Coordinates of C-alpha atoms and ligand atoms in Angstrom, one line a residue:
M242 CA 137.9 179.9 103.9
L243 CA 141.1 177.8 103.9
R244 CA 141.5 177.6 107.1
S245 CA 138.6 175.4 107.9
L246 CA 139.0 171.5 108.1
H247 CA 136.0 171.1 105.5
A248 CA 137.4 173.2 103.0
K249 CA 141.1 171.5 103.4
L250 CA 139.3 167.8 103.3
A251 CA 137.4 169.0 100.3
L252 CA 140.5 170.2 98.7
A253 CA 142.6 167.1 99.3
L254 CA 139.4 165.0 97.7
L255 CA 139.6 167.6 94.8
G256 CA 143.2 166.9 94.3
L257 CA 143.0 163.8 94.4
L258 CA 141.2 163.0 92.4
G259 CA 142.6 165.6 89.3
L260 CA 145.3 163.0 90.3
V261 CA 143.1 160.0 89.9
G262 CA 141.8 161.4 86.9
L263 CA 145.7 161.9 85.2
A264 CA 146.2 158.8 85.9
Y265 CA 143.9 157.2 84.4
V266 CA 143.9 159.6 81.2
I267 CA 148.0 158.7 81.4
L268 CA 147.0 154.9 81.9
T269 CA 143.9 154.9 78.5
V270 CA 146.5 156.2 76.5
T271 CA 149.5 153.6 76.6
T272 CA 147.0 150.7 76.8
T273 CA 145.3 151.7 73.9
R274 CA 148.6 152.7 71.9
F275 CA 150.0 149.8 73.2
H276 CA 147.1 147.7 72.5
I277 CA 146.4 149.0 69.1
Q278 CA 150.1 148.4 68.4
E279 CA 149.9 144.6 69.8
V280 CA 146.7 144.2 67.3
T281 CA 148.5 146.3 64.3
Q282 CA 151.2 143.9 64.3
S283 CA 149.0 140.2 65.1
L284 CA 146.7 141.4 62.2
N285 CA 150.2 142.6 59.5
R286 CA 152.4 139.3 60.7
S287 CA 152.8 137.8 57.9
L288 CA 152.2 141.1 55.7
A289 CA 156.1 141.2 54.1
A290 CA 156.1 137.2 54.3
D291 CA 153.2 137.7 51.4
L292 CA 154.6 140.3 49.4
A293 CA 158.1 138.8 49.6
R294 CA 156.3 135.8 48.7
S295 CA 154.4 138.0 45.7
Q296 CA 157.3 139.7 43.9
P297 CA 160.7 137.8 43.9
L298 CA 162.4 140.7 44.3
I299 CA 166.5 140.1 44.4
K300 CA 166.7 138.1 41.5
S301 CA 170.5 136.5 40.6
G302 CA 171.8 138.5 43.3
T303 CA 170.5 141.7 42.3
V304 CA 167.2 144.1 43.2
D305 CA 164.6 143.6 40.8
K306 CA 163.3 147.4 40.6
A307 CA 160.5 146.5 38.5
A308 CA 159.2 144.4 41.4
L309 CA 159.8 146.5 44.2
K310 CA 158.0 149.4 41.6
R311 CA 155.3 147.3 42.1
V312 CA 155.4 146.6 45.5
F313 CA 155.3 150.1 46.4
D314 CA 152.3 151.0 44.3
M315 CA 150.3 148.4 45.2
L316 CA 150.8 149.6 48.9
M317 CA 150.0 152.8 48.1
V318 CA 146.8 151.9 46.6
V319 CA 146.4 149.7 49.6
N320 CA 147.5 151.2 52.6
P321 CA 149.6 155.3 52.4
A322 CA 149.9 154.8 56.5
I323 CA 152.3 151.6 55.3
E324 CA 156.2 152.4 54.1
V325 CA 158.5 149.8 52.8
Y326 CA 162.1 149.0 52.8
L327 CA 164.3 146.4 51.6
L328 CA 167.7 146.2 53.6
G329 CA 170.2 143.7 52.7
A330 CA 171.6 141.2 55.5
D331 CA 173.1 143.1 57.7
G332 CA 170.6 146.0 57.7
K333 CA 171.3 148.7 54.9
L334 CA 169.0 149.9 53.5
I335 CA 169.0 149.3 49.9
A336 CA 165.8 150.5 48.2
Y337 CA 162.4 151.9 50.2
S338 CA 159.5 153.7 49.0
A339 CA 159.8 156.7 50.8
P340 CA 161.4 159.9 49.2
P341 CA 164.8 160.2 49.9
E342 CA 165.2 163.7 52.1
K343 CA 162.6 161.8 54.3
I344 CA 165.0 159.1 55.2
K345 CA 167.1 160.0 58.3
R346 CA 168.9 157.0 58.7
G347 CA 170.5 154.3 56.3
R348 CA 171.0 151.3 58.7
V349 CA 168.5 149.4 60.3
A350 CA 168.9 147.2 64.1
L351 CA 168.4 144.1 63.4
G352 CA 167.6 142.2 66.5
P353 CA 164.3 143.2 67.0
V354 CA 163.8 141.6 62.6
R355 CA 165.4 138.2 64.7
D356 CA 163.0 138.7 67.5
F357 CA 160.2 139.4 65.1
L358 CA 160.7 136.1 62.8
A359 CA 161.5 133.7 65.9
P360 CA 158.7 131.8 66.5
G361 CA 156.1 132.1 69.1
A362 CA 157.4 136.3 69.1
K363 CA 155.3 138.2 71.9
L364 CA 153.8 141.8 70.4
P365 CA 154.3 143.9 69.1
I366 CA 158.0 144.3 68.4
R367 CA 159.4 147.9 67.7
G368 CA 162.3 148.7 65.8
D369 CA 164.4 151.2 63.7
D370 CA 162.4 153.8 61.6
P371 CA 164.2 155.3 58.9
R372 CA 162.1 157.9 58.4
S373 CA 163.2 159.0 62.4
G374 CA 166.7 158.9 64.1
S375 CA 165.3 157.6 67.4
E376 CA 161.5 156.8 66.9
R377 CA 160.8 153.1 67.0
K378 CA 157.7 151.5 65.6
I379 CA 156.1 148.3 64.8
F380 CA 156.6 147.0 61.9
S381 CA 156.5 143.4 60.1
A382 CA 159.7 141.7 58.5
A383 CA 160.2 139.1 56.4
P384 CA 163.8 137.0 55.2
I385 CA 164.6 137.3 51.6
T386 CA 166.0 134.4 50.3
E387 CA 168.3 132.9 47.1
G388 CA 169.2 129.7 46.6
G389 CA 169.0 128.9 50.4
R390 CA 171.7 131.9 50.9
L391 CA 169.7 135.3 52.9
Q392 CA 169.9 138.0 50.5
G393 CA 168.5 141.0 52.4
Y394 CA 164.7 141.1 54.5
L395 CA 161.5 143.2 53.2
Y396 CA 161.1 145.7 56.4
V397 CA 157.6 147.0 56.6
V398 CA 156.9 149.9 58.6
L399 CA 153.4 149.8 59.9
G400 CA 151.4 153.2 61.0
G401 CA 152.6 156.5 59.6
E402 CA 151.2 159.6 60.4
S403 CA 147.7 158.3 61.0
Y404 CA 148.8 156.7 63.7
Q405 CA 150.9 158.8 65.2
S406 CA 148.6 160.6 67.8
V407 CA 146.7 158.5 70.0
A408 CA 144.8 161.6 72.2
G409 CA 144.3 162.5 68.4
M410 CA 142.7 159.2 67.9
L411 CA 140.9 159.4 71.0
E412 CA 139.3 163.1 70.4
T413 CA 137.6 161.6 67.0
S414 CA 136.9 157.5 69.1
W415 CA 133.1 156.8 70.3
I416 CA 134.0 154.5 72.7
M417 CA 137.0 156.5 74.1
R418 CA 135.0 159.7 74.0
L419 CA 132.1 157.8 75.7
G420 CA 134.9 156.6 78.3
G421 CA 136.3 159.3 79.2
G422 CA 132.9 160.9 79.6
V423 CA 131.6 158.2 81.7
A424 CA 135.2 157.9 84.1
A425 CA 135.0 162.9 84.2
A426 CA 131.2 162.5 85.3
S427 CA 132.5 159.7 87.6
L428 CA 135.0 161.4 89.1
A429 CA 132.5 164.7 89.3
L430 CA 130.1 162.8 91.4
I431 CA 132.5 161.9 93.4
A432 CA 133.5 164.8 94.2
V433 CA 130.2 166.2 94.5
L434 CA 129.4 163.4 97.1
G435 CA 132.6 163.8 98.9
V436 CA 132.1 167.4 99.7
L437 CA 129.0 167.2 100.9
L438 CA 130.1 163.7 103.3
F439 CA 132.7 166.4 104.2
A440 CA 130.7 169.2 105.4
W441 CA 127.9 166.3 106.9
L442 CA 131.0 164.6 109.1
T443 CA 132.7 168.4 110.0
R444 CA 129.1 169.3 111.0
R445 CA 129.6 168.0 114.7
L446 CA 133.1 169.5 114.8
R447 CA 131.7 172.8 114.0
R448 CA 128.7 172.2 116.8
L449 CA 131.3 171.6 119.3
T450 CA 133.9 174.5 117.9
A451 CA 131.3 176.6 118.6
R452 CA 130.9 175.1 121.7
M453 CA 134.5 175.2 123.0
E454 CA 134.1 179.2 122.0
S455 CA 131.5 179.9 123.8
F456 CA 132.6 178.1 127.2
R457 CA 135.5 180.5 126.1
S458 CA 133.8 183.3 126.0
N459 CA 131.8 182.6 129.0
D460 CA 129.0 182.8 127.2
P461 CA 126.2 181.3 130.0
A462 CA 123.7 180.8 127.4
R463 CA 125.5 177.9 126.2
P464 CA 124.1 174.2 126.0
L465 CA 124.8 172.1 129.1
T466 CA 125.9 169.0 127.3
S467 CA 126.7 169.4 123.5
G468 CA 124.2 166.7 121.8
A469 CA 126.7 164.3 120.1
A470 CA 126.3 161.2 121.5
A471 CA 123.6 160.2 124.0
P472 CA 125.7 160.8 127.5
G473 CA 127.5 157.9 128.7
R474 CA 127.8 156.2 125.4
A475 CA 130.6 157.0 122.6
A476 CA 129.8 156.7 119.1
D477 CA 132.9 158.0 117.8
E478 CA 135.7 159.7 117.9
I479 CA 133.9 163.3 118.1
D480 CA 131.9 162.1 120.6
T481 CA 134.3 161.0 122.6
L482 CA 135.8 164.3 122.5
A483 CA 132.0 165.8 122.9
L484 CA 131.5 163.9 126.3
T485 CA 135.1 164.4 127.3
F486 CA 134.7 168.2 127.2
D487 CA 131.2 168.0 128.7
A488 CA 132.7 166.8 131.4
M489 CA 135.8 168.5 131.7
A490 CA 133.1 172.0 131.0
R491 CA 130.9 170.7 134.1
R492 CA 134.0 170.3 136.9
I493 CA 135.4 173.9 135.3
D494 CA 132.0 175.1 136.8
E495 CA 132.1 172.8 139.3
Q496 CA 135.5 174.6 140.7
V497 CA 134.8 177.6 140.0
A498 CA 131.1 177.9 141.5
A499 CA 133.1 175.6 144.8
L500 CA 136.0 178.7 144.6
E501 CA 133.4 181.0 144.6
E502 CA 131.6 179.5 147.3
A503 CA 134.8 179.8 149.4
N504 CA 135.2 183.3 148.1
T505 CA 131.5 184.3 149.7
L506 CA 132.5 182.2 152.8
R507 CA 135.9 183.5 153.5
Q508 CA 134.2 186.9 153.1
E509 CA 131.9 186.2 155.2
L510 CA 134.4 184.4 158.4
I511 CA 136.3 187.7 157.7
A512 CA 133.6 189.8 158.6
N513 CA 132.2 187.9 161.5
I514 CA 135.8 187.6 163.0
S515 CA 136.5 191.0 162.5
H516 CA 133.5 192.2 164.4
D517 CA 134.2 189.7 166.9
L518 CA 137.3 191.1 167.1
R519 CA 136.5 194.5 167.4
T520 CA 134.1 194.3 170.1
P521 CA 136.3 193.3 172.7
L522 CA 139.3 196.0 171.2
A523 CA 136.7 198.4 171.6
S524 CA 136.4 197.6 175.3
L525 CA 140.3 197.5 175.7
Q526 CA 141.1 200.2 173.6
G527 CA 138.0 202.7 176.2
A528 CA 139.2 201.0 179.5
I529 CA 142.9 201.8 178.8
E530 CA 142.2 205.6 177.1
T531 CA 139.7 206.3 180.1
L532 CA 142.6 205.5 182.3
Q533 CA 145.0 207.4 180.8
M534 CA 142.5 210.7 180.4
K535 CA 141.2 210.4 184.6
D536 CA 144.1 209.2 185.5
A537 CA 144.4 211.9 187.6
S538 CA 141.0 211.9 189.0
L539 CA 140.2 208.3 189.7
G540 CA 140.4 207.0 193.1
A541 CA 143.0 203.9 193.4
E542 CA 139.7 201.4 193.2
E543 CA 138.0 202.7 190.0
K544 CA 140.9 202.6 188.6
R545 CA 142.0 198.5 189.6
R546 CA 138.1 197.9 188.2
Y547 CA 139.8 199.9 184.9
L548 CA 142.6 197.4 184.9
A549 CA 140.5 194.0 184.9
L550 CA 138.4 195.1 182.6
A551 CA 141.5 196.1 180.0
H552 CA 142.6 192.4 181.1
K553 CA 139.5 190.3 180.6
H554 CA 139.4 191.9 177.3
S555 CA 142.5 191.1 176.3
Q556 CA 142.7 187.4 177.3
R557 CA 138.5 187.2 175.4
L558 CA 141.1 188.4 172.6
G559 CA 143.6 186.4 172.8
R560 CA 141.3 183.2 173.3
L561 CA 139.4 184.1 169.9
I562 CA 143.1 184.5 168.0
T563 CA 143.9 181.3 169.9
D564 CA 140.8 179.6 168.1
L565 CA 141.4 181.3 164.9
F566 CA 144.1 179.9 164.6
D567 CA 143.7 176.2 166.2
L568 CA 140.6 175.5 163.4
T569 CA 142.8 177.3 160.8
T570 CA 145.3 174.5 161.4
L571 CA 143.1 171.4 161.8
E572 CA 141.2 172.7 159.1
S573 CA 144.8 171.9 157.2
E574 CA 144.4 169.2 154.9
D575 CA 147.9 167.7 156.1
R576 CA 147.2 168.0 159.8
Q577 CA 148.7 165.3 161.6
L578 CA 147.0 163.7 165.1
H579 CA 149.9 162.9 167.7
T580 CA 147.6 159.6 168.8
E581 CA 148.5 157.4 172.2
P582 CA 145.9 154.8 174.8
F583 CA 144.8 156.8 177.2
S584 CA 142.1 156.8 179.8
L585 CA 139.0 158.9 178.9
A586 CA 137.1 158.4 182.2
E587 CA 140.8 160.5 183.8
L588 CA 140.8 162.7 181.3
V589 CA 136.9 163.9 181.9
Q590 CA 137.7 163.5 185.6
D591 CA 140.6 166.3 185.0
V592 CA 138.1 168.1 182.6
A593 CA 135.4 168.3 185.4
Q594 CA 137.4 169.2 188.0
R595 CA 138.9 172.3 185.9
F596 CA 135.7 173.5 185.9
R597 CA 134.1 172.8 188.7
A598 CA 135.1 176.3 190.4
M599 CA 133.5 178.1 187.4
A600 CA 129.5 175.6 187.7
D601 CA 129.7 176.1 191.5
E602 CA 130.3 179.9 191.3
K603 CA 127.2 179.8 188.6
G604 CA 125.3 177.5 191.0
L605 CA 125.2 174.4 189.0
S606 CA 126.3 171.0 190.0
L607 CA 128.9 169.4 187.9
E608 CA 128.3 165.4 188.1
I609 CA 130.4 163.0 186.3
D610 CA 129.3 159.3 185.3
I611 CA 132.5 156.6 184.5
P612 CA 132.6 152.8 184.7
L613 CA 135.0 151.2 186.6
N614 CA 137.0 149.7 184.7
S615 CA 136.5 151.7 181.7
S616 CA 139.5 150.7 178.8
P617 CA 141.9 153.4 177.3
V618 CA 141.1 154.6 173.8
E619 CA 143.5 155.7 170.9
G620 CA 143.8 159.2 170.5
D621 CA 145.4 162.6 171.0
I622 CA 144.8 163.3 174.5
G623 CA 145.7 166.9 174.4
L624 CA 142.6 168.0 171.3
I625 CA 140.7 165.5 172.8
E626 CA 140.6 167.0 176.4
R627 CA 139.5 170.5 173.7
V628 CA 136.8 169.0 173.0
L629 CA 135.5 168.1 176.8
A630 CA 137.0 171.5 177.7
N631 CA 134.3 173.1 174.9
L632 CA 131.5 171.2 175.1
T633 CA 132.1 171.4 179.5
E634 CA 132.2 175.2 179.3
N635 CA 129.0 175.5 176.8
A636 CA 127.2 173.5 179.1
I637 CA 127.6 175.7 181.6
K638 CA 127.6 178.7 179.5
Y639 CA 124.5 178.0 178.5
T640 CA 122.5 176.7 181.8
P641 CA 120.8 179.0 184.2
A642 CA 121.7 179.1 188.0
G643 CA 120.2 176.0 189.3
G644 CA 121.0 173.3 186.6
R645 CA 122.3 169.9 186.2
I646 CA 125.9 169.3 184.0
D647 CA 126.7 165.4 183.1
L648 CA 130.2 164.3 182.2
G649 CA 129.3 160.5 181.0
V650 CA 131.8 157.5 179.6
H651 CA 129.9 154.9 178.2
G652 CA 132.1 151.6 176.6
G653 CA 131.1 150.4 173.4
A654 CA 131.9 147.4 171.2
G655 CA 135.4 148.8 170.3
R656 CA 134.4 152.2 171.0
I657 CA 134.2 154.3 173.8
S658 CA 131.4 157.1 174.2
V659 CA 131.5 160.7 175.9
R660 CA 128.1 162.9 176.8
V661 CA 128.1 166.3 177.7
R662 CA 124.5 166.8 179.1
D663 CA 123.0 169.9 180.1
T664 CA 119.6 171.1 181.8
G665 CA 120.2 174.5 179.9
I666 CA 118.7 176.7 177.2
G667 CA 118.8 174.6 174.7
I668 CA 118.9 175.0 170.5
P669 CA 115.8 175.3 168.9
A670 CA 115.3 172.8 166.2
D671 CA 116.1 174.9 162.8
E672 CA 119.2 175.8 164.5
L673 CA 120.8 172.9 165.4
P674 CA 122.4 171.9 162.1
R675 CA 123.7 175.5 162.6
V676 CA 125.7 175.4 165.1
F677 CA 129.0 173.0 164.2
E678 CA 129.5 176.2 161.4
R679 CA 132.6 178.4 162.5
S680 CA 131.2 181.7 163.8
Y681 CA 127.6 180.6 164.0
R682 CA 126.3 181.6 167.7
V683 CA 122.4 180.5 167.8
G684 CA 120.7 183.9 168.2
K685 CA 123.5 186.5 169.2
E686 CA 121.4 188.5 171.0
R687 CA 120.9 185.4 173.5
G688 CA 123.6 186.9 175.7
G689 CA 124.2 183.6 176.6
G690 CA 128.0 183.5 175.4
P691 CA 129.3 187.0 175.2
D692 CA 133.1 185.7 175.6
G693 CA 131.9 183.3 172.7
A694 CA 133.0 184.0 168.9
G695 CA 131.1 180.2 167.7
L696 CA 134.3 178.4 166.8
G697 CA 134.4 175.9 170.0
L698 CA 131.7 173.6 168.5
A699 CA 133.8 174.1 165.0
I700 CA 137.2 173.0 166.3
A701 CA 135.4 170.4 168.5
K702 CA 134.0 169.0 165.7
R703 CA 136.7 169.0 163.4
I704 CA 139.0 167.4 166.2
V705 CA 136.4 164.2 166.5
E706 CA 136.0 164.1 162.4
L707 CA 139.9 163.6 163.0
H708 CA 139.8 160.9 164.7
G709 CA 137.1 158.9 162.6
G710 CA 133.9 159.4 164.6
E711 CA 131.0 161.9 164.7
L712 CA 130.3 164.9 167.4
L713 CA 126.5 164.6 167.7
V714 CA 124.0 167.2 169.3
E715 CA 120.5 166.7 170.7
S716 CA 118.7 169.5 171.8
E717 CA 115.5 170.7 173.8
P718 CA 114.7 174.4 173.8
G719 CA 114.0 174.9 177.7
T720 CA 115.2 171.1 178.8
G721 CA 118.7 170.3 177.6
T722 CA 121.0 170.2 175.3
A723 CA 123.3 166.8 175.1
F724 CA 126.5 166.5 173.3
T725 CA 127.8 162.9 172.3
F726 CA 131.4 160.9 170.5
D727 CA 132.9 157.9 170.1
L728 CA 136.4 157.5 170.1
P729 CA 138.1 154.2 169.5
A730 CA 138.9 151.7 172.2
A731 CA 143.1 151.3 172.7
R732 CA 144.2 147.8 170.7
T733 CA 145.7 145.7 173.7
T734 CA 148.8 143.6 172.9
Ligands
LIG985 P1 130.6 179.9 171.3 O1 131.9 180.1 171.2 O2 129.2 181.2 170.6 O3 130.2 178.8 172.6 P2 130.2 177.4 169.8 O4 131.0 177.5 168.5 O5 130.7 176.9 171.0 O6 130.6 179.0 169.8 O7 129.2 177.6 169.6 C1 127.8 177.6 169.0 C2 126.5 177.8 169.6 O8 126.1 177.1 170.3 C3 126.9 179.2 170.4 O9 126.9 180.1 170.1 C4 125.5 178.4 171.2 O10 124.6 179.5 171.3 C5 125.5 177.3 171.2 N1 125.4 175.8 171.7 C6 126.5 175.5 172.3 N2 126.5 174.7 173.8 C7 125.4 174.8 173.6 C8 125.1 174.3 174.4 N3 125.0 173.1 175.3 N4 123.5 175.1 175.1 C9 122.8 175.5 174.2 N5 123.6 176.4 173.0 C10 124.6 175.8 172.9

């Protein structure tokens, strides 16, 4: 129970109030005692002087015992709490009203007596109480003189048994009881209000703790926001905490979702790749097994055919693996480009040259459209060649015989663009956005490219993006497809 913040705060408040109450009682008792002593001593300031004046207690250097007895008797009647002592000039007790067995000291220090007699003395002043060894009490005193010579002092100790216990007086005094009662009730009220206030203040913390608990235990039903404050507005520290927690929880959710998506994509990719790798591998194995098993019965021509088949599939496997490796490296964050100025027109010419035989073989015409004085571009020539080769090869693959492929270079403002256009089978509009995804192949059953793994366009797109550009595609099924991208013109110094 004590582990909750509310309980700890409530306990601390009660402890503090207890201390305040105790301090109040001590202060009240002390000041009341002080006040009573001050008032009593002021009221009785001239008591000793009046007594001494009314009865000359020392006559011709000796104590007038009869006069003394009259004084004692008179005071016993007026106030039994008052005790009268006759002191010598040195403070020694000469006579007293108390029974002798009660007297504990034979001398009274004269310092406080002189202070009391000094004009304008600040009261209360406490002096020795002959009835006690150590206690000091308020008193009234007056010098007794005869013939101008100091004979001694009349020393009246004010307050006997009835003044001893201020606590007892507090008990009996109505005003004190009322004061104490009001103070106790106020403290109790503050305690109750404080405990309720802490419960209210810690309520939002408890709610937030519950939300954090449910987040930790991955409760899908947890509310998305704590509702501690309007979103974006923090009223106090608890609101700030709640908003920060909400933001953090959202971020963790997003990251978990992104990780899950990445994991799904990775699994899909592995499935696609293993599928794509399995097909040429199976063909390769088939060719090799046939050669092994039917070695004796196969003629030289058939053997060559199987060997050629094995070679073709091993090449395809090699290409797939290279593409995969390249895409992975290109997608890594810290991929560095080795850029240099080069002539895009010349590169396009080289690529066209490379694929001319392939186009001729398929009965396609391959045209290039290059401006005479095209300015150089800035880029990684090896990677850009890769993009051009991928696009040209695709154009050839997906264009039926009799078709035409155009490779064009066009200058722009600070950027030079390249376009690879064909009059091929085209790509359906709904599939266009997906052709750049890795492993995506439009209608695999179309059989347009048995060699492909759907990685070529993903690689091309990534390379163009690394150069700060965008690979765009326009296509119409049955009419043709055009891929375009641009590169920054090289700075001329
Ligand atoms: P692939 O290795 O299968 O060619 P790509 O990533 O290069 O993989 O291309 C993805 C898919 O986009 C291809 O499978 C093909 O269906 C489609 N495609 C790419 N280029 C063309 C094009 N010029 N004409 C028609 N379809 C194309």
